[in-house]
Amino acid sequence: MAETIYIVDPLPEECRSIADALASEPVVVKRYVDAVEFLNQVATTASGCVLVPLDLPGMGVRALIDEIKRRHLPLAVVVLGRDSEFAIALELVRYGAFDFLEHPFSDRRLRLVVRRAIGA
């Protein structure tokens, strides 16, 4: 069974770009415009990887990680951001995010990080 990659990003072009980069991978890609929509729709048995921008509007990345932990969901959170945001991203990784992927990143680098996140 294919793992699921959840893209939580309000920017449709960013979601499309990430989904296109993962098209060659044996994964199912689901897109959400914000963390609330994601949390309202994600199954209690969900597993896989969540790709989320560091500047996620609304509840924010840290609150999303908190809720994933509270629900005991086996989801690896990969934070996407700019190199100038590295200190904040490092704090989120220490808090529980799986990894930080710095923009601009190649499709190859994205696929590598996602494979590691889902244990493939």
mmCIF file of N, CA and C in Angstrom:
data_model
loop_
_atom_site.group_PDB
_atom_site.id
_atom_site.type_symbol
_atom_site.label_atom_id
_atom_site.label_comp_id
_atom_site.label_asym_id
_atom_site.label_seq_id
_atom_site.Cartn_x
_atom_site.Cartn_y
_atom_site.Cartn_z
ATOM 1 N N MET A 1 0.831 -1.183 0.000
ATOM 2 C CA MET A 1 0.000 0.000 0.000
ATOM 3 C C MET A 1 0.880 1.252 0.000
ATOM 4 N N ALA A 2 0.532 2.215 -0.823
ATOM 5 C CA ALA A 2 1.312 3.439 -0.951
ATOM 6 C C ALA A 2 1.148 4.323 0.285
ATOM 7 N N GLU A 3 2.225 4.947 0.677
ATOM 8 C CA GLU A 3 2.177 5.913 1.766
ATOM 9 C C GLU A 3 1.497 7.187 1.267
ATOM 10 N N THR A 4 0.985 7.970 2.208
ATOM 11 C CA THR A 4 0.322 9.216 1.851
ATOM 12 C C THR A 4 1.201 10.402 2.221
ATOM 13 N N ILE A 5 1.296 11.343 1.287
ATOM 14 C CA ILE A 5 1.998 12.593 1.518
ATOM 15 C C ILE A 5 0.938 13.681 1.578
ATOM 16 N N TYR A 6 0.887 14.391 2.687
ATOM 17 C CA TYR A 6 -0.087 15.449 2.911
ATOM 18 C C TYR A 6 0.611 16.787 2.711
ATOM 19 N N ILE A 7 0.159 17.556 1.734
ATOM 20 C CA ILE A 7 0.709 18.888 1.508
ATOM 21 C C ILE A 7 -0.269 19.884 2.121
ATOM 22 N N VAL A 8 0.212 20.631 3.118
ATOM 23 C CA VAL A 8 -0.629 21.633 3.783
ATOM 24 C C VAL A 8 -0.043 22.992 3.429
ATOM 25 N N ASP A 9 -0.676 23.653 2.461
ATOM 26 C CA ASP A 9 -0.140 24.919 1.964
ATOM 27 C C ASP A 9 -1.264 25.689 1.274
ATOM 28 N N PRO A 10 -1.436 26.962 1.599
ATOM 29 C CA PRO A 10 -2.511 27.737 0.976
ATOM 30 C C PRO A 10 -2.227 28.137 -0.473
ATOM 31 N N LEU A 11 -1.004 27.956 -0.939
ATOM 32 C CA LEU A 11 -0.632 28.376 -2.284
ATOM 33 C C LEU A 11 -0.791 27.223 -3.277
ATOM 34 N N PRO A 12 -1.785 27.298 -4.161
ATOM 35 C CA PRO A 12 -2.032 26.201 -5.101
ATOM 36 C C PRO A 12 -0.831 25.873 -5.984
ATOM 37 N N GLU A 13 -0.096 26.910 -6.408
ATOM 38 C CA GLU A 13 1.056 26.649 -7.275
ATOM 39 C C GLU A 13 2.155 25.890 -6.534
ATOM 40 N N GLU A 14 2.318 26.155 -5.251
ATOM 41 C CA GLU A 14 3.306 25.423 -4.446
ATOM 42 C C GLU A 14 2.873 23.969 -4.301
ATOM 43 N N CYS A 15 1.608 23.745 -4.014
ATOM 44 C CA CYS A 15 1.076 22.375 -3.900
ATOM 45 C C CYS A 15 1.265 21.619 -5.203
ATOM 46 N N ARG A 16 0.943 22.263 -6.301
ATOM 47 C CA ARG A 16 1.057 21.636 -7.617
ATOM 48 C C ARG A 16 2.514 21.281 -7.918
ATOM 49 N N SER A 17 3.427 22.180 -7.617
ATOM 50 C CA SER A 17 4.850 21.955 -7.858
ATOM 51 C C SER A 17 5.360 20.758 -7.046
ATOM 52 N N ILE A 18 4.967 20.691 -5.791
ATOM 53 C CA ILE A 18 5.388 19.572 -4.935
ATOM 54 C C ILE A 18 4.772 18.271 -5.429
ATOM 55 N N ALA A 19 3.485 18.305 -5.750
ATOM 56 C CA ALA A 19 2.808 17.101 -6.244
ATOM 57 C C ALA A 19 3.457 16.612 -7.534
ATOM 58 N N ASP A 20 3.801 17.529 -8.426
ATOM 59 C CA ASP A 20 4.467 17.151 -9.675
ATOM 60 C C ASP A 20 5.821 16.502 -9.400
ATOM 61 N N ALA A 21 6.553 17.044 -8.436
ATOM 62 C CA ALA A 21 7.870 16.487 -8.098
ATOM 63 C C ALA A 21 7.755 15.076 -7.530
ATOM 64 N N LEU A 22 6.624 14.781 -6.898
ATOM 65 C CA LEU A 22 6.432 13.454 -6.284
ATOM 66 C C LEU A 22 5.691 12.483 -7.194
ATOM 67 N N ALA A 23 5.345 12.918 -8.394
ATOM 68 C CA ALA A 23 4.540 12.089 -9.304
ATOM 69 C C ALA A 23 5.189 10.753 -9.628
ATOM 70 N N SER A 24 6.497 10.682 -9.633
ATOM 71 C CA SER A 24 7.188 9.429 -9.967
ATOM 72 C C SER A 24 7.329 8.490 -8.764
ATOM 73 N N GLU A 25 6.939 8.959 -7.610
ATOM 74 C CA GLU A 25 7.059 8.153 -6.386
ATOM 75 C C GLU A 25 5.792 7.322 -6.169
ATOM 76 N N PRO A 26 5.932 6.162 -5.523
ATOM 77 C CA PRO A 26 4.752 5.329 -5.230
ATOM 78 C C PRO A 26 4.023 5.823 -3.979
ATOM 79 N N VAL A 27 3.491 7.045 -4.066
ATOM 80 C CA VAL A 27 2.805 7.664 -2.936
ATOM 81 C C VAL A 27 1.474 8.246 -3.402
ATOM 82 N N VAL A 28 0.589 8.455 -2.449
ATOM 83 C CA VAL A 28 -0.662 9.165 -2.692
ATOM 84 C C VAL A 28 -0.467 10.571 -2.141
ATOM 85 N N VAL A 29 -0.780 11.571 -2.945
ATOM 86 C CA VAL A 29 -0.621 12.962 -2.511
ATOM 87 C C VAL A 29 -1.994 13.562 -2.254
ATOM 88 N N LYS A 30 -2.147 14.157 -1.067
ATOM 89 C CA LYS A 30 -3.381 14.860 -0.710
ATOM 90 C C LYS A 30 -3.015 16.288 -0.351
ATOM 91 N N ARG A 31 -3.872 17.233 -0.758
ATOM 92 C CA ARG A 31 -3.584 18.654 -0.553
ATOM 93 C C ARG A 31 -4.622 19.296 0.352
ATOM 94 N N TYR A 32 -4.144 20.209 1.198
ATOM 95 C CA TYR A 32 -5.015 20.945 2.119
ATOM 96 C C TYR A 32 -4.567 22.396 2.142
ATOM 97 N N VAL A 33 -5.524 23.318 2.249
ATOM 98 C CA VAL A 33 -5.176 24.743 2.227
ATOM 99 C C VAL A 33 -4.679 25.260 3.578
ATOM 100 N N ASP A 34 -5.021 24.565 4.662
ATOM 101 C CA ASP A 34 -4.533 24.990 5.973
ATOM 102 C C ASP A 34 -4.547 23.814 6.946
ATOM 103 N N ALA A 35 -3.971 24.045 8.107
ATOM 104 C CA ALA A 35 -3.847 22.984 9.107
ATOM 105 C C ALA A 35 -5.199 22.532 9.639
ATOM 106 N N VAL A 36 -6.145 23.445 9.772
ATOM 107 C CA VAL A 36 -7.467 23.088 10.289
ATOM 108 C C VAL A 36 -8.164 22.135 9.328
ATOM 109 N N GLU A 37 -8.133 22.450 8.035
ATOM 110 C CA GLU A 37 -8.736 21.556 7.041
ATOM 111 C C GLU A 37 -8.069 20.181 7.096
ATOM 112 N N PHE A 38 -6.746 20.161 7.166
ATOM 113 C CA PHE A 38 -6.004 18.906 7.258
ATOM 114 C C PHE A 38 -6.440 18.099 8.488
ATOM 115 N N LEU A 39 -6.431 18.731 9.642
ATOM 116 C CA LEU A 39 -6.770 18.027 10.880
ATOM 117 C C LEU A 39 -8.224 17.566 10.904
ATOM 118 N N ASN A 40 -9.114 18.320 10.287
ATOM 119 C CA ASN A 40 -10.522 17.925 10.224
ATOM 120 C C ASN A 40 -10.747 16.729 9.306
ATOM 121 N N GLN A 41 -9.880 16.545 8.329
ATOM 122 C CA GLN A 41 -10.096 15.491 7.346
ATOM 123 C C GLN A 41 -9.174 14.288 7.487
ATOM 124 N N VAL A 42 -8.081 14.436 8.192
ATOM 125 C CA VAL A 42 -7.123 13.330 8.291
ATOM 126 C C VAL A 42 -7.701 12.224 9.186
ATOM 127 N N ALA A 43 -7.505 11.001 8.756
ATOM 128 C CA ALA A 43 -8.017 9.850 9.505
ATOM 129 C C ALA A 43 -7.223 9.656 10.787
ATOM 130 N N THR A 44 -7.858 9.056 11.760
ATOM 131 C CA THR A 44 -7.174 8.796 13.040
ATOM 132 C C THR A 44 -6.103 7.729 12.885
ATOM 133 N N THR A 45 -6.099 7.041 11.773
ATOM 134 C CA THR A 45 -5.084 6.020 11.510
ATOM 135 C C THR A 45 -4.094 6.472 10.449
ATOM 136 N N ALA A 46 -4.089 7.764 10.139
ATOM 137 C CA ALA A 46 -3.221 8.291 9.084
ATOM 138 C C ALA A 46 -1.758 8.064 9.411
ATOM 139 N N SER A 47 -0.999 7.776 8.378
ATOM 140 C CA SER A 47 0.449 7.706 8.499
ATOM 141 C C SER A 47 1.036 8.295 7.235
ATOM 142 N N GLY A 48 2.307 8.565 7.258
ATOM 143 C CA GLY A 48 2.963 9.142 6.100
ATOM 144 C C GLY A 48 3.753 10.369 6.462
ATOM 145 N N CYS A 49 3.671 11.376 5.604
ATOM 146 C CA CYS A 49 4.493 12.567 5.745
ATOM 147 C C CYS A 49 3.651 13.806 5.478
ATOM 148 N N VAL A 50 3.861 14.839 6.285
ATOM 149 C CA VAL A 50 3.183 16.123 6.114
ATOM 150 C C VAL A 50 4.231 17.142 5.677
ATOM 151 N N LEU A 51 3.989 17.782 4.537
ATOM 152 C CA LEU A 51 4.860 18.850 4.050
ATOM 153 C C LEU A 51 4.161 20.172 4.324
ATOM 154 N N VAL A 52 4.827 21.052 5.045
ATOM 155 C CA VAL A 52 4.182 22.279 5.505
ATOM 156 C C VAL A 52 5.168 23.448 5.467
ATOM 157 N N PRO A 53 4.715 24.618 4.981
ATOM 158 C CA PRO A 53 5.615 25.772 4.972
ATOM 159 C C PRO A 53 5.809 26.328 6.374
ATOM 160 N N LEU A 54 6.990 26.822 6.617
ATOM 161 C CA LEU A 54 7.302 27.396 7.924
ATOM 162 C C LEU A 54 6.358 28.540 8.274
ATOM 163 N N ASP A 55 5.947 29.301 7.270
ATOM 164 C CA ASP A 55 5.072 30.452 7.513
ATOM 165 C C ASP A 55 3.587 30.097 7.347
ATOM 166 N N LEU A 56 3.217 28.887 7.712
ATOM 167 C CA LEU A 56 1.837 28.421 7.589
ATOM 168 C C LEU A 56 0.894 29.380 8.314
ATOM 169 N N PRO A 57 -0.080 29.947 7.575
ATOM 170 C CA PRO A 57 -1.028 30.847 8.232
ATOM 171 C C PRO A 57 -1.970 30.075 9.163
ATOM 172 N N GLY A 58 -2.597 30.808 10.048
ATOM 173 C CA GLY A 58 -3.553 30.168 10.959
ATOM 174 C C GLY A 58 -2.855 29.611 12.177
ATOM 175 N N MET A 59 -3.077 28.346 12.435
ATOM 176 C CA MET A 59 -2.580 27.751 13.682
ATOM 177 C C MET A 59 -1.061 27.635 13.749
ATOM 178 N N GLY A 60 -0.368 27.627 12.629
ATOM 179 C CA GLY A 60 1.086 27.565 12.629
ATOM 180 C C GLY A 60 1.628 26.152 12.759
ATOM 181 N N VAL A 61 2.903 26.016 12.448
ATOM 182 C CA VAL A 61 3.543 24.703 12.401
ATOM 183 C C VAL A 61 3.659 24.078 13.790
ATOM 184 N N ARG A 62 4.056 24.847 14.765
ATOM 185 C CA ARG A 62 4.231 24.288 16.111
ATOM 186 C C ARG A 62 2.908 23.735 16.659
ATOM 187 N N ALA A 63 1.826 24.463 16.481
ATOM 188 C CA ALA A 63 0.520 23.982 16.941
ATOM 189 C C ALA A 63 0.092 22.744 16.158
ATOM 190 N N LEU A 64 0.423 22.695 14.875
ATOM 191 C CA LEU A 64 0.119 21.510 14.071
ATOM 192 C C LEU A 64 0.886 20.303 14.601
ATOM 193 N N ILE A 65 2.161 20.471 14.888
ATOM 194 C CA ILE A 65 2.957 19.383 15.464
ATOM 195 C C ILE A 65 2.358 18.947 16.796
ATOM 196 N N ASP A 66 1.964 19.915 17.626
ATOM 197 C CA ASP A 66 1.324 19.588 18.910
ATOM 198 C C ASP A 66 0.097 18.697 18.710
ATOM 199 N N GLU A 67 -0.745 19.059 17.748
ATOM 200 C CA GLU A 67 -1.978 18.313 17.523
ATOM 201 C C GLU A 67 -1.693 16.921 16.955
ATOM 202 N N ILE A 68 -0.716 16.815 16.092
ATOM 203 C CA ILE A 68 -0.323 15.495 15.571
ATOM 204 C C ILE A 68 0.177 14.616 16.714
ATOM 205 N N LYS A 69 0.972 15.188 17.596
ATOM 206 C CA LYS A 69 1.452 14.434 18.769
ATOM 207 C C LYS A 69 0.291 14.043 19.679
ATOM 208 N N ARG A 70 -0.620 14.987 19.925
ATOM 209 C CA ARG A 70 -1.750 14.720 20.814
ATOM 210 C C ARG A 70 -2.599 13.561 20.296
ATOM 211 N N ARG A 71 -2.741 13.498 18.980
ATOM 212 C CA ARG A 71 -3.537 12.438 18.367
ATOM 213 C C ARG A 71 -2.746 11.144 18.158
ATOM 214 N N HIS A 72 -1.469 11.163 18.493
ATOM 215 C CA HIS A 72 -0.592 9.995 18.330
ATOM 216 C C HIS A 72 -0.568 9.495 16.892
ATOM 217 N N LEU A 73 -0.541 10.427 15.952
ATOM 218 C CA LEU A 73 -0.493 10.062 14.539
ATOM 219 C C LEU A 73 0.958 9.831 14.117
ATOM 220 N N PRO A 74 1.232 8.718 13.462
ATOM 221 C CA PRO A 74 2.600 8.450 12.998
ATOM 222 C C PRO A 74 2.902 9.212 11.700
ATOM 223 N N LEU A 75 2.951 10.523 11.821
ATOM 224 C CA LEU A 75 3.194 11.393 10.680
ATOM 225 C C LEU A 75 4.507 12.141 10.871
ATOM 226 N N ALA A 76 5.364 12.079 9.866
ATOM 227 C CA ALA A 76 6.606 12.837 9.880
ATOM 228 C C ALA A 76 6.326 14.203 9.263
ATOM 229 N N VAL A 77 6.641 15.256 9.985
ATOM 230 C CA VAL A 77 6.410 16.617 9.505
ATOM 231 C C VAL A 77 7.711 17.167 8.931
ATOM 232 N N VAL A 78 7.660 17.571 7.668
ATOM 233 C CA VAL A 78 8.802 18.205 7.010
ATOM 234 C C VAL A 78 8.444 19.666 6.789
ATOM 235 N N VAL A 79 9.252 20.547 7.337
ATOM 236 C CA VAL A 79 9.023 21.984 7.260
ATOM 237 C C VAL A 79 9.775 22.543 6.045
ATOM 238 N N LEU A 80 9.073 23.343 5.251
ATOM 239 C CA LEU A 80 9.660 23.956 4.056
ATOM 240 C C LEU A 80 9.850 25.442 4.314
ATOM 241 N N GLY A 81 11.057 25.952 4.066
ATOM 242 C CA GLY A 81 11.302 27.364 4.325
ATOM 243 C C GLY A 81 12.552 27.873 3.641
ATOM 244 N N ARG A 82 12.896 29.084 3.926
ATOM 245 C CA ARG A 82 14.072 29.753 3.342
ATOM 246 C C ARG A 82 15.260 29.606 4.290
ATOM 247 N N ASP A 83 16.452 29.775 3.741
ATOM 248 C CA ASP A 83 17.646 29.641 4.569
ATOM 249 C C ASP A 83 17.692 30.683 5.677
ATOM 250 N N SER A 84 17.074 31.843 5.463
ATOM 251 C CA SER A 84 17.061 32.875 6.501
ATOM 252 C C SER A 84 16.194 32.468 7.693
ATOM 253 N N GLU A 85 15.385 31.430 7.519
ATOM 254 C CA GLU A 85 14.503 30.947 8.584
ATOM 255 C C GLU A 85 15.076 29.719 9.287
ATOM 256 N N PHE A 86 16.342 29.445 9.034
ATOM 257 C CA PHE A 86 16.948 28.221 9.538
ATOM 258 C C PHE A 86 16.869 28.082 11.054
ATOM 259 N N ALA A 87 17.103 29.136 11.796
ATOM 260 C CA ALA A 87 17.078 29.060 13.263
ATOM 261 C C ALA A 87 15.699 28.639 13.777
ATOM 262 N N ILE A 88 14.648 29.189 13.180
ATOM 263 C CA ILE A 88 13.286 28.820 13.578
ATOM 264 C C ILE A 88 13.005 27.381 13.182
ATOM 265 N N ALA A 89 13.442 27.012 11.986
ATOM 266 C CA ALA A 89 13.227 25.635 11.508
ATOM 267 C C ALA A 89 13.959 24.635 12.397
ATOM 268 N N LEU A 90 15.168 24.961 12.808
ATOM 269 C CA LEU A 90 15.926 24.078 13.695
ATOM 270 C C LEU A 90 15.188 23.883 15.018
ATOM 271 N N GLU A 91 14.610 24.951 15.534
ATOM 272 C CA GLU A 91 13.811 24.854 16.760
ATOM 273 C C GLU A 91 12.633 23.899 16.557
ATOM 274 N N LEU A 92 11.979 23.962 15.395
ATOM 275 C CA LEU A 92 10.846 23.072 15.106
ATOM 276 C C LEU A 92 11.294 21.622 14.970
ATOM 277 N N VAL A 93 12.467 21.398 14.405
ATOM 278 C CA VAL A 93 12.992 20.035 14.308
ATOM 279 C C VAL A 93 13.273 19.503 15.710
ATOM 280 N N ARG A 94 13.844 20.319 16.554
ATOM 281 C CA ARG A 94 14.073 19.897 17.940
ATOM 282 C C ARG A 94 12.752 19.647 18.659
ATOM 283 N N TYR A 95 11.717 20.353 18.249
ATOM 284 C CA TYR A 95 10.391 20.221 18.861
ATOM 285 C C TYR A 95 9.650 18.976 18.383
ATOM 286 N N GLY A 96 10.041 18.463 17.223
ATOM 287 C CA GLY A 96 9.379 17.257 16.748
ATOM 288 C C GLY A 96 9.197 17.128 15.257
ATOM 289 N N ALA A 97 9.521 18.176 14.500
ATOM 290 C CA ALA A 97 9.462 18.051 13.044
ATOM 291 C C ALA A 97 10.538 17.062 12.609
ATOM 292 N N PHE A 98 10.284 16.344 11.534
ATOM 293 C CA PHE A 98 11.241 15.354 11.045
ATOM 294 C C PHE A 98 12.456 16.009 10.405
ATOM 295 N N ASP A 99 12.205 17.058 9.613
ATOM 296 C CA ASP A 99 13.311 17.677 8.882
ATOM 297 C C ASP A 99 12.894 19.063 8.401
ATOM 298 N N PHE A 100 13.877 19.808 7.920
ATOM 299 C CA PHE A 100 13.678 21.122 7.319
ATOM 300 C C PHE A 100 14.240 21.067 5.912
ATOM 301 N N LEU A 101 13.441 21.484 4.955
ATOM 302 C CA LEU A 101 13.872 21.507 3.564
ATOM 303 C C LEU A 101 13.902 22.959 3.109
ATOM 304 N N GLU A 102 15.084 23.397 2.723
ATOM 305 C CA GLU A 102 15.321 24.802 2.406
ATOM 306 C C GLU A 102 15.005 25.112 0.941
ATOM 307 N N HIS A 103 14.160 26.152 0.731
ATOM 308 C CA HIS A 103 13.882 26.652 -0.626
ATOM 309 C C HIS A 103 15.096 27.387 -1.147
ATOM 310 N N PRO A 104 15.407 27.374 -2.390
ATOM 311 C CA PRO A 104 14.792 26.500 -3.382
ATOM 312 C C PRO A 104 15.405 25.104 -3.270
ATOM 313 N N PHE A 105 14.581 24.093 -3.405
ATOM 314 C CA PHE A 105 15.078 22.719 -3.350
ATOM 315 C C PHE A 105 14.743 22.027 -4.666
ATOM 316 N N SER A 106 15.569 21.063 -4.993
ATOM 317 C CA SER A 106 15.361 20.323 -6.237
ATOM 318 C C SER A 106 14.297 19.247 -6.024
ATOM 319 N N ASP A 107 13.706 18.798 -7.107
ATOM 320 C CA ASP A 107 12.750 17.688 -7.026
ATOM 321 C C ASP A 107 13.420 16.464 -6.421
ATOM 322 N N ARG A 108 14.667 16.243 -6.810
ATOM 323 C CA ARG A 108 15.422 15.090 -6.287
ATOM 324 C C ARG A 108 15.574 15.176 -4.774
ATOM 325 N N ARG A 109 15.931 16.354 -4.280
ATOM 326 C CA ARG A 109 16.103 16.549 -2.828
ATOM 327 C C ARG A 109 14.773 16.347 -2.101
ATOM 328 N N LEU A 110 13.687 16.865 -2.660
ATOM 329 C CA LEU A 110 12.360 16.677 -2.059
ATOM 330 C C LEU A 110 12.027 15.192 -1.970
ATOM 331 N N ARG A 111 12.232 14.460 -3.062
ATOM 332 C CA ARG A 111 11.923 13.019 -3.063
ATOM 333 C C ARG A 111 12.778 12.277 -2.041
ATOM 334 N N LEU A 112 14.034 12.635 -1.917
ATOM 335 C CA LEU A 112 14.932 11.999 -0.951
ATOM 336 C C LEU A 112 14.438 12.222 0.474
ATOM 337 N N VAL A 113 14.092 13.443 0.819
ATOM 338 C CA VAL A 113 13.618 13.761 2.173
ATOM 339 C C VAL A 113 12.296 13.034 2.452
ATOM 340 N N VAL A 114 11.389 13.023 1.474
ATOM 341 C CA VAL A 114 10.096 12.332 1.662
ATOM 342 C C VAL A 114 10.333 10.835 1.854
ATOM 343 N N ARG A 115 11.211 10.243 1.063
ATOM 344 C CA ARG A 115 11.504 8.799 1.230
ATOM 345 C C ARG A 115 12.028 8.507 2.634
ATOM 346 N N ARG A 116 12.934 9.354 3.107
ATOM 347 C CA ARG A 116 13.448 9.161 4.470
ATOM 348 C C ARG A 116 12.343 9.317 5.500
ATOM 349 N N ALA A 117 11.475 10.302 5.287
ATOM 350 C CA ALA A 117 10.400 10.582 6.250
ATOM 351 C C ALA A 117 9.414 9.422 6.355
ATOM 352 N N ILE A 118 9.144 8.747 5.246
ATOM 353 C CA ILE A 118 8.190 7.633 5.286
ATOM 354 C C ILE A 118 8.890 6.298 5.483
ATOM 355 N N GLY A 119 10.214 6.349 5.632
ATOM 356 C CA GLY A 119 10.957 5.123 5.902
ATOM 357 C C GLY A 119 11.129 4.218 4.701
ATOM 358 N N ALA A 120 11.041 4.782 3.519
ATOM 359 C CA ALA A 120 11.193 3.976 2.295
ATOM 360 C C ALA A 120 12.653 3.808 1.922
#
